[in-house]
Coordinates of C-alpha atoms in Angstrom, one line a residue:
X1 CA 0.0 0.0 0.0
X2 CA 1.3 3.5 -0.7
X3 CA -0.4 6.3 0.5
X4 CA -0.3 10.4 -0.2
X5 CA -1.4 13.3 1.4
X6 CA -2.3 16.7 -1.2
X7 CA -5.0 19.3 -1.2
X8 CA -7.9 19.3 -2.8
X9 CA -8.1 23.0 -5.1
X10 CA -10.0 24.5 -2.1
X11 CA -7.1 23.4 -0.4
X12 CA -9.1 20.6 1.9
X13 CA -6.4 18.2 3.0
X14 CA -6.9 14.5 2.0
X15 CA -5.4 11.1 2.3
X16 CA -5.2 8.8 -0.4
X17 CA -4.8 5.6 -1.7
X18 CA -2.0 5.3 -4.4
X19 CA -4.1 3.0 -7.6
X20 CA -2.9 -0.2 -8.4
X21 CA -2.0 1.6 -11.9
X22 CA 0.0 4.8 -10.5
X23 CA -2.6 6.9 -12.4
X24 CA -5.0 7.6 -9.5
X25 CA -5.4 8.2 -5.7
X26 CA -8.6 7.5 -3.8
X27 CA -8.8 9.5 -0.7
X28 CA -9.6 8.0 2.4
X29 CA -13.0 9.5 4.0
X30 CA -12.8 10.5 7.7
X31 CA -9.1 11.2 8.2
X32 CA -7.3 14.3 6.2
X33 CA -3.8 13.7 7.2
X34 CA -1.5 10.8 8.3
X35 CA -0.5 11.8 11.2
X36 CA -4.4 11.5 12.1
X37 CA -4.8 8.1 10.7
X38 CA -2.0 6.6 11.9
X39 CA -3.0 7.5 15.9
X40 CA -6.3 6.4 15.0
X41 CA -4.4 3.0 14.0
X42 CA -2.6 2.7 17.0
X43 CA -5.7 3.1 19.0
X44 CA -7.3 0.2 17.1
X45 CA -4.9 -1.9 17.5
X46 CA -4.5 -2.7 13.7
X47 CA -2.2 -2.3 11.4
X48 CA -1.8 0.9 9.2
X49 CA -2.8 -1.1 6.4
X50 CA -5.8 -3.4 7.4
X51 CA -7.1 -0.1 9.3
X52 CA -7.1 1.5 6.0
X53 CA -8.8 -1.3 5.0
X54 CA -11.5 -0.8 7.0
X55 CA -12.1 3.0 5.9
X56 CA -14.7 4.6 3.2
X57 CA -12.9 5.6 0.3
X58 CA -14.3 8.5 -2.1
X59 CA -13.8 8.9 -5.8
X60 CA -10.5 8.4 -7.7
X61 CA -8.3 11.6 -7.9
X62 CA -6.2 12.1 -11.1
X63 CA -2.2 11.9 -9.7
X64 CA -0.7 14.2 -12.4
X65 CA -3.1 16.5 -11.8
X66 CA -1.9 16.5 -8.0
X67 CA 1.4 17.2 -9.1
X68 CA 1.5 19.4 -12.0
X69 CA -0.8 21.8 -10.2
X70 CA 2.0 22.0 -7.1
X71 CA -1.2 20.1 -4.5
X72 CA 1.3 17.2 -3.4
X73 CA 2.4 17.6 0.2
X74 CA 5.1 15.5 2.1
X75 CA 3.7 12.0 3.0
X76 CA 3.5 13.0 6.4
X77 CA 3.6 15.9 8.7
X78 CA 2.7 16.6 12.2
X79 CA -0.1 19.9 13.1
X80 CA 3.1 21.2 15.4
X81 CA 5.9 21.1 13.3
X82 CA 8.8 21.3 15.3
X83 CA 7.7 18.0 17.4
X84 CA 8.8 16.4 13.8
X85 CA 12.4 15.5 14.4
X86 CA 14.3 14.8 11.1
X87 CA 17.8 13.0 11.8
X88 CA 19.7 10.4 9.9
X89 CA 22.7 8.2 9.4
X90 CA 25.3 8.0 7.0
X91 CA 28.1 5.1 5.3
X92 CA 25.4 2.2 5.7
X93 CA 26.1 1.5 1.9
X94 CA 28.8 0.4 0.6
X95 CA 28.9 3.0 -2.0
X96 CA 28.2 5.7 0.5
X97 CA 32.1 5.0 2.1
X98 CA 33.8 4.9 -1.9
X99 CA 30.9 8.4 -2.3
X100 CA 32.2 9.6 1.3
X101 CA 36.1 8.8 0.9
X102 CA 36.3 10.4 -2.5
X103 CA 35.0 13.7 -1.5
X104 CA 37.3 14.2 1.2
X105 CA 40.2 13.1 -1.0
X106 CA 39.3 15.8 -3.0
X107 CA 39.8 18.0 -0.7
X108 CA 42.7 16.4 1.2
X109 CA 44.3 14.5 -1.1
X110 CA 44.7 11.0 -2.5
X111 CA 47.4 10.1 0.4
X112 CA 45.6 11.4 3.4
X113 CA 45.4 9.0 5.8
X114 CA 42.2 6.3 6.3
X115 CA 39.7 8.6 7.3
X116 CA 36.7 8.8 10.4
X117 CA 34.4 7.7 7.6
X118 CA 36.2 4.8 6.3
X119 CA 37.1 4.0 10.1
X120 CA 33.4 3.8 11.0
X121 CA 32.1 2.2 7.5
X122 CA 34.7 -0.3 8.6
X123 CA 33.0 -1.1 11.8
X124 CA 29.5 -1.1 10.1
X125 CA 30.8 -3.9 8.1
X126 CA 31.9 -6.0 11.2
X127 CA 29.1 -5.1 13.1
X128 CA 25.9 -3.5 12.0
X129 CA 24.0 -6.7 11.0
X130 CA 23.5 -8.4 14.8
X131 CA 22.0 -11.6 15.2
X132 CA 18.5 -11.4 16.9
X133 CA 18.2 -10.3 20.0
X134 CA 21.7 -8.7 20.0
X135 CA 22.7 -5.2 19.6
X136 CA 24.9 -4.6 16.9
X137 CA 27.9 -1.4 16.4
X138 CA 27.0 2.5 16.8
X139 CA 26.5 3.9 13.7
X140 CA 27.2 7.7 12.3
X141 CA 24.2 9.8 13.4
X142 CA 23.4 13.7 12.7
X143 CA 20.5 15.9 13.2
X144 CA 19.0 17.9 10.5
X145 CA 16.3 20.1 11.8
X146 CA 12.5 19.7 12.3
X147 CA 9.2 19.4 10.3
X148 CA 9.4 22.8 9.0
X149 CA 12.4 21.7 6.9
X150 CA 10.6 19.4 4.8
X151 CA 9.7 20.7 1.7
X152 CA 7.0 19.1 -0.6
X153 CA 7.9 17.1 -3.5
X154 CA 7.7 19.2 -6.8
X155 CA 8.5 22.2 -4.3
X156 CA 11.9 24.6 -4.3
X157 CA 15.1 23.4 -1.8
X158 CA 16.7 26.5 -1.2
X159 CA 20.6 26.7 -1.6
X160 CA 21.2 29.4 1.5
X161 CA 23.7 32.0 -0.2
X162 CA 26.2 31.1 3.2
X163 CA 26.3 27.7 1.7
X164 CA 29.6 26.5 -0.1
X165 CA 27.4 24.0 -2.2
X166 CA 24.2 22.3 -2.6
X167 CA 24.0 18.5 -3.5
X168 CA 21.5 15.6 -3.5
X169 CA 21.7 13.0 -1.5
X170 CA 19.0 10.2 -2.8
X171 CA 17.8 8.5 0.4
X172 CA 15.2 5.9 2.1
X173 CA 13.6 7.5 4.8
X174 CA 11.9 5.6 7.8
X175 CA 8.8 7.2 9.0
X176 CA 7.4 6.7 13.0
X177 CA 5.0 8.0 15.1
X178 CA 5.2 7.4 19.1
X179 CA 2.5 6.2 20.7
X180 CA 0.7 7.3 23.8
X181 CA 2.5 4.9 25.8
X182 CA 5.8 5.9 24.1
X183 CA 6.4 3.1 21.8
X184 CA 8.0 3.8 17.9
X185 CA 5.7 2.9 15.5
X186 CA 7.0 2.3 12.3
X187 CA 4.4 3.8 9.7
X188 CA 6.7 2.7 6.7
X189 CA 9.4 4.0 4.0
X190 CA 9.6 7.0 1.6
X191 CA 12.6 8.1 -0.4
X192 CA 14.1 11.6 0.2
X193 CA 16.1 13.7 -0.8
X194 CA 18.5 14.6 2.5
X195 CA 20.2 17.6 0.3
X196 CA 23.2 18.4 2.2
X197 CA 26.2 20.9 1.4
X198 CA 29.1 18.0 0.5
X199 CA 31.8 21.6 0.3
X200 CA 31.5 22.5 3.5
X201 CA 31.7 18.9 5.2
X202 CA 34.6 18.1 3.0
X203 CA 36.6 20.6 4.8
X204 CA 36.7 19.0 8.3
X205 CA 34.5 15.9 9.3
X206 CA 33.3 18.2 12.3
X207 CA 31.8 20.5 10.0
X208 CA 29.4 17.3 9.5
X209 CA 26.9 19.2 11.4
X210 CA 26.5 22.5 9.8
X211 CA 26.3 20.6 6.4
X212 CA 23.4 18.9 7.5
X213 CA 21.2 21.9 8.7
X214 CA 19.6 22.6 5.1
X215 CA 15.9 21.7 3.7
X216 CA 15.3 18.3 2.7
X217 CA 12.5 16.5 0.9
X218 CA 10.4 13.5 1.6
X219 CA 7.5 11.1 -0.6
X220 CA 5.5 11.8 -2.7
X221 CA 4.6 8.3 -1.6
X222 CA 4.9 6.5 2.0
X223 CA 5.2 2.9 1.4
X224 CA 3.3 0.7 4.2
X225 CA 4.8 -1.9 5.4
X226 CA 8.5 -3.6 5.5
X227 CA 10.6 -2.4 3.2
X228 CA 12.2 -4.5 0.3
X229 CA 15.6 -6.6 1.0
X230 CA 16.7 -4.9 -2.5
X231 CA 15.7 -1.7 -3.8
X232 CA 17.2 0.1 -7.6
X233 CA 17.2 3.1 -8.5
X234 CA 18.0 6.0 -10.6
X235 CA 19.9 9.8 -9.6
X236 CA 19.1 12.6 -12.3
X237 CA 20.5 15.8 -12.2
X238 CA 18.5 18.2 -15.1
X239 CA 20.2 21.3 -16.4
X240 CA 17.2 22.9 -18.5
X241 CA 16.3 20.0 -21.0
X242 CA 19.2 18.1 -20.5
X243 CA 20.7 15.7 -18.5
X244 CA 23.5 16.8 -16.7
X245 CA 24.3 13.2 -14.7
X246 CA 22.7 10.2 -14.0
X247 CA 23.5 7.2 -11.9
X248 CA 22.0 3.8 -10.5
X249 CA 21.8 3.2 -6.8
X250 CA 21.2 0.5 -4.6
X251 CA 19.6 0.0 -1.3
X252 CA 17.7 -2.2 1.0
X253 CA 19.1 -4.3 3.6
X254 CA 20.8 -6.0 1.2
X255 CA 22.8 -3.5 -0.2
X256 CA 23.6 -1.8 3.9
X257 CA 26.5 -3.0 6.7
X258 CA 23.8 -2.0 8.7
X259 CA 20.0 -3.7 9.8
X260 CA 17.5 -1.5 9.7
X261 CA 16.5 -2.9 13.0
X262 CA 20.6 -1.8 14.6
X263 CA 19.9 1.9 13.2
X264 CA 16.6 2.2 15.1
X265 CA 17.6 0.7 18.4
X266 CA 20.6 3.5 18.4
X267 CA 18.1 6.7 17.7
X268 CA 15.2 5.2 19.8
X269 CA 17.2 4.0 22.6
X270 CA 17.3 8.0 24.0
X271 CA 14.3 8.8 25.9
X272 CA 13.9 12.6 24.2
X273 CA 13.1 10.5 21.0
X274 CA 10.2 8.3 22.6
X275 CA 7.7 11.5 23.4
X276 CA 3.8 10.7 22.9
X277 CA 2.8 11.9 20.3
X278 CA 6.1 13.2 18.6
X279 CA 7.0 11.8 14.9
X280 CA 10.7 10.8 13.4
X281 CA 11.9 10.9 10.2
X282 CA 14.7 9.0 9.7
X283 CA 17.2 9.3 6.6
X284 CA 18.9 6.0 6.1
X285 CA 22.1 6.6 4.3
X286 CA 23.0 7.5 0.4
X287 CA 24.6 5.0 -1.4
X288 CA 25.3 7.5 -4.8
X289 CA 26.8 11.4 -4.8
X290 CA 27.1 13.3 -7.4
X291 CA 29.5 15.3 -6.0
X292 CA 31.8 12.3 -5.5
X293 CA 31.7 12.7 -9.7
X294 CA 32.6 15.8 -9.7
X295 CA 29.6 17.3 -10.3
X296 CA 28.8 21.0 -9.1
X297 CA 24.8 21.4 -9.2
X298 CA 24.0 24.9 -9.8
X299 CA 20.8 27.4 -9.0
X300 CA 17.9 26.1 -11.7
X301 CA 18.8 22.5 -11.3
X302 CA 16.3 19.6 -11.2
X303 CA 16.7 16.7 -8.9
X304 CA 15.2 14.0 -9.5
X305 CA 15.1 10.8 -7.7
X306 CA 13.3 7.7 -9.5
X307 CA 13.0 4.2 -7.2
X308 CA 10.0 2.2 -9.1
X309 CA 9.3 0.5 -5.6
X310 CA 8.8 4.0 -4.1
X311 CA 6.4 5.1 -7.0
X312 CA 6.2 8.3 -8.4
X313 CA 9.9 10.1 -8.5
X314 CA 10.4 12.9 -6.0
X315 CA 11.3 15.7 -7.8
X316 CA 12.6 19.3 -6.8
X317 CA 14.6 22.4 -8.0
X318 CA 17.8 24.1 -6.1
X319 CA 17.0 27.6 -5.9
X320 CA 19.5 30.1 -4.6
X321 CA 18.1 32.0 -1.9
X322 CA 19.2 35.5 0.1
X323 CA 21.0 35.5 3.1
X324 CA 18.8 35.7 5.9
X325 CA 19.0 39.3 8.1
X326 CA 18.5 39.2 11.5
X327 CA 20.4 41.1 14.9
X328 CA 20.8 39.2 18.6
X329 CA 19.9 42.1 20.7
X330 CA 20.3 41.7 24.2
X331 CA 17.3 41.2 26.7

């Protein structure tokens, strides 16, 4: 099942259905957002999908029309944004370590020595996939912001004019609500693009952090349910009409040094992460950069991330914004 949330033209919210052919959504009567339906799963005691099952469903909604007319919004989004905590891992795939190494050699050289990066891939590899009931290696962890960095699919990511660069980072994306009695509840999967500033973090691992404060994008589609042992997919980068670079990715457990089940345990395991009520999205690790090819995306340029298990590509254009004014003034 793969559910959306969009507007109707007099902006109503809905929740829909995703059709068997791509073509249509069928929105689900009662409930206009997911954070809604989702608590109003928990407190059923079913699961997202056979609740949805259970639900009144109105007539089917043309999907292009959704998206050409800019009415998609993020799968998911909570009525207070900033109790949506957006955070993520990195070098879970093997080709986010080569993506990871080569960008700091860029900027350090071919002869520096093994890197944090490598160091910690490394120990991913040993021990990110524990047995059952066993708790595996730390992985990499950063913070990115809350829900009102999230920008819709089909919707601007702003390049701040502080930034040193602007680059996709293709991405699956765990999505969780807590429950009243402060259990994670995994809703499902998205991709997203976790758009990060490769420049600046190239210059000094600890500049990790600053790189990752930037807008990111999530959906269009949530996908209910476990997510695939083995997931393909395409990178575009579009420079007017053309193509400016393209490359495959892979994903899924499959393709990771670490379980999904290991990265979980390490975010959920902190107490400030279990809130009632509060909803996680969690970016998963990129296994393809295209600044690792040397590629410098520029204001105008198209993103576009295409996973045929996700549905319909997420799409969105870097546009170069003004740096923000403001003064501290003393209280």
């Amino acid at each position: 099942m793969h559910l959306v949330q969009y507007r109707e033209t007099d902006q109503t919210r809905r929740v829909a259905i995703v059709g068997d052919d791509g073509r249509t959504v069928t929105p689900l009567a009662g409930y206009g957002t997911t954070y809604d339906l989702a608590t109003a799963a928990i407190a059923s005691g079913q699961t997202l999908a056979a609740f949805c099952a259970t639900l009144t469903r109105g007539a089917p909604v043309d999907y292009d029309d959704i998206l050409a007319s800019g009415r998609i919004l993020p799968p998911l989004d909570h009525p207070e944004p900033a109790r949506f905590l957006v955070t993520g891992t990195g070098l879970t795939h093997l080709g986010s370590a080569d993506a990871r190494d080569k960008m700091h050699a860029l900027e350090h050289g071919e002869d520096a020595e093994l890197s944090d990066s490598m160091k910690i891939f490394r120990m991913g590899i040993d021990g990110g996939k524990p047995a059952e009931g066993e708790v595996g290696v730390q992985p990499e962890w950063f913070f990115k912001g809350v829900g009102t960095c999230i920008v819709a699919p089909e919707a601007p990511l702003e390049l701040p004019a502080y930034a040193l660069a602007g680059g996709e980072e293709a991405e699956i994306v765990g999505l969780y609500l807590i429950g009243p009695d402060g259990t994670p509840w995994r809703l499902g999967f998205a991709m997203g693009n976790e758009f990060s500033d490769q420049v600046t973090e190239a210059l000094n691992y600890l500049y990790t952090a600053h790189s990752k404060l930037r807008q990111c994008s999530i959906g269009p589609e949530l996908l209910v349910g476990p997510l695939p042992d083995h997931v393909e997919g395409v990178v575009r980068i579009r420079r007017g009409d053309a193509t400016l670079w393209e490359g495959e990715f892979l994903s899924g457990e499959r393709n990771m040094s670490h379980s999904i089940r290991n990265l979980e345990h390490y975010h959920f395991r902190y107490d400030t992460f279990r809130r009632p009520g509060d909803l996680h999205a969690y970016f998963m690790g990129a296994a393809l950069l295209s600044c690792a090819h040397g590629v410098t995306a520029q204001d105008g340029d198209r993103f576009e991330i295409d996973v045929p298990a996700f549905g319909r590509p997420l799409r969105n254009t870097m546009t170069a914004v003004a740096a923000p004014r403001f003064t501290v003034k003393s209280l």
